[in-house]
Short mmCIF file of C-alpha atoms in Angstrom, two decimals:
data_model
loop_
_atom_site.label_atom_id
_atom_site.label_comp_id
_atom_site.label_asym_id
_atom_site.label_seq_id
_atom_site.Cartn_x
_atom_site.Cartn_y
_atom_site.Cartn_z
CA MET A 123 10.00 102.35 66.32
CA TYR A 124 10.59 98.77 67.39
CA GLU A 125 13.96 97.37 68.47
CA LEU A 126 14.72 93.66 68.46
CA LYS A 127 17.77 92.24 70.22
CA VAL A 128 19.33 88.80 70.13
CA GLN A 129 22.43 87.70 71.98
CA THR A 130 24.76 84.73 71.74
CA SER A 131 28.41 83.95 72.45
CA PHE A 132 31.55 82.29 71.14
CA GLU A 133 34.94 81.30 72.50
CA ALA A 134 38.12 82.55 70.86
CA ALA A 135 41.70 83.60 71.50
CA HIS A 136 43.48 86.73 70.33
CA ARG A 137 46.29 89.09 71.11
CA VAL A 138 46.50 92.83 70.63
CA VAL A 139 49.79 93.19 68.80
CA GLY A 140 51.71 96.27 69.93
CA TYR A 141 49.67 96.77 73.12
CA ASP A 142 51.81 97.86 76.09
CA GLY A 143 50.53 95.33 78.60
CA LYS A 144 49.16 91.84 79.12
CA CYS A 145 46.76 92.02 76.15
CA ASN A 146 49.81 91.71 73.87
CA ASN A 147 50.05 88.11 75.12
CA LEU A 148 47.93 85.33 73.68
CA HIS A 149 44.72 85.03 75.71
CA GLY A 150 41.09 84.10 75.24
CA HIS A 151 37.62 85.37 76.00
CA SER A 152 34.09 84.14 76.18
CA TRP A 153 32.84 86.80 73.76
CA THR A 154 29.18 87.82 73.93
CA VAL A 155 27.59 89.40 70.86
CA GLU A 156 24.29 91.28 70.73
CA VAL A 157 22.62 92.29 67.48
CA THR A 158 19.99 95.04 67.49
CA ALA A 159 17.54 95.46 64.62
CA GLN A 160 14.98 98.21 64.23
CA GLY A 161 11.96 99.08 62.17
CA ASN A 162 8.58 100.78 62.19
CA GLU A 163 6.45 98.14 60.50
CA LEU A 164 5.48 94.66 61.62
CA ASP A 165 4.78 91.71 59.35
CA ASP A 166 1.42 89.96 59.02
CA LEU A 167 2.15 87.94 62.16
CA GLY A 168 2.84 91.09 64.19
CA MET A 169 6.63 90.64 64.26
CA LEU A 170 9.44 92.96 63.27
CA ALA A 171 11.58 89.89 62.49
CA ASP A 172 11.72 86.32 63.70
CA PHE A 173 14.04 86.07 66.74
CA LYS A 174 15.02 82.57 65.66
CA LYS A 175 16.05 83.71 62.16
CA VAL A 176 18.06 86.70 63.40
CA LYS A 177 19.85 84.56 65.99
CA GLY A 178 20.43 81.89 63.33
CA ALA A 179 22.06 84.48 61.05
CA LEU A 180 24.30 85.64 63.89
CA ASN A 181 25.25 82.05 64.76
CA GLU A 182 26.16 81.38 61.10
CA ILE A 183 28.63 84.27 61.22
CA LEU A 184 30.02 83.49 64.66
CA ASP A 185 30.60 79.85 63.79
CA SER A 186 33.67 80.93 61.80
CA PHE A 187 35.03 82.79 64.89
CA ASP A 188 34.32 80.10 67.48
CA HIS A 189 37.39 78.34 68.94
CA HIS A 190 39.82 80.12 66.61
CA PHE A 191 42.85 82.31 67.05
CA LEU A 192 41.31 85.50 65.69
CA ASN A 193 44.61 87.07 64.62
CA GLU A 194 44.96 84.34 61.96
CA MET A 195 41.54 84.91 60.41
CA PRO A 196 41.40 86.76 57.06
CA ASP A 197 39.34 89.61 58.58
CA PHE A 198 42.13 90.38 61.06
CA LEU A 199 45.33 89.83 59.10
CA ASN A 200 45.79 93.62 58.71
CA GLN A 201 44.16 94.82 61.93
CA ASN A 202 44.09 93.74 65.56
CA PRO A 203 41.06 91.67 66.56
CA THR A 204 39.99 94.13 69.24
CA ALA A 205 36.38 94.17 70.43
CA GLU A 206 35.98 97.33 68.32
CA ASN A 207 37.16 95.67 65.11
CA ILE A 208 35.26 92.46 65.85
CA SER A 209 32.00 94.41 66.29
CA ARG A 210 32.47 96.18 62.94
CA VAL A 211 33.37 92.98 61.09
CA ILE A 212 30.29 91.21 62.47
CA TYR A 213 28.13 94.25 61.62
CA ASP A 214 29.39 94.26 58.01
CA LYS A 215 28.61 90.54 57.66
CA MET A 216 25.17 90.84 59.31
CA LYS A 217 23.99 93.84 57.29
CA THR A 218 24.11 91.86 54.04
CA HIS A 219 22.35 88.79 55.46
CA PRO A 220 18.92 88.06 53.90
CA VAL A 221 17.27 88.19 57.34
CA PHE A 222 17.44 92.00 56.96
CA THR A 223 15.66 92.26 53.61
CA GLY A 224 12.21 92.61 55.22
CA LYS A 225 10.82 95.17 57.64
CA ALA A 226 13.80 95.04 60.02
CA GLU A 227 17.10 96.78 59.43
CA LEU A 228 20.34 96.21 61.31
CA LYS A 229 20.95 98.96 63.87
CA SER A 230 24.03 97.86 65.84
CA VAL A 231 26.32 95.10 67.03
CA THR A 232 27.65 95.05 70.59
CA VAL A 233 30.58 92.85 71.61
CA TRP A 234 31.53 92.08 75.22
CA GLU A 235 34.96 90.65 75.96
CA SER A 236 34.05 90.42 79.64
CA PRO A 237 30.80 90.81 81.60
CA HIS A 238 31.68 94.45 82.30
CA SER A 239 33.38 95.65 79.08
CA SER A 240 31.66 96.12 75.73
CA ILE A 241 31.75 98.16 72.55
CA THR A 242 28.91 98.93 70.16
CA TYR A 243 29.31 99.54 66.42
CA ARG A 244 26.66 101.16 64.26
CA GLU A 245 26.67 103.17 61.05
CA ASP A 246 25.49 106.72 61.76
#
């Protein structure tokens, strides 16, 4: 089994409505997102998937998040834009991207809201 990982980041603000603490206030993060793909077979070039194409797909998705107030985005109108919910939303968008129609399948999405705090979403 091969695992491929790409990582990129975006800047965005949010607030966790109803949280008993500072996170209820408007604040921002430099969010880091890592996508992991997996598969057993390589293509004719000896690759599971092209790093550039997987990262391009992730950047396409994250472009709509970058420099926005996440609470106002359609994906978060009925749920808090926590790292947990952000990771699932990104996963759901990535899993239908054409970059995963070949030998690689999406395994997980990890979101860091700080260098020391992350959450990983995967369908098990």
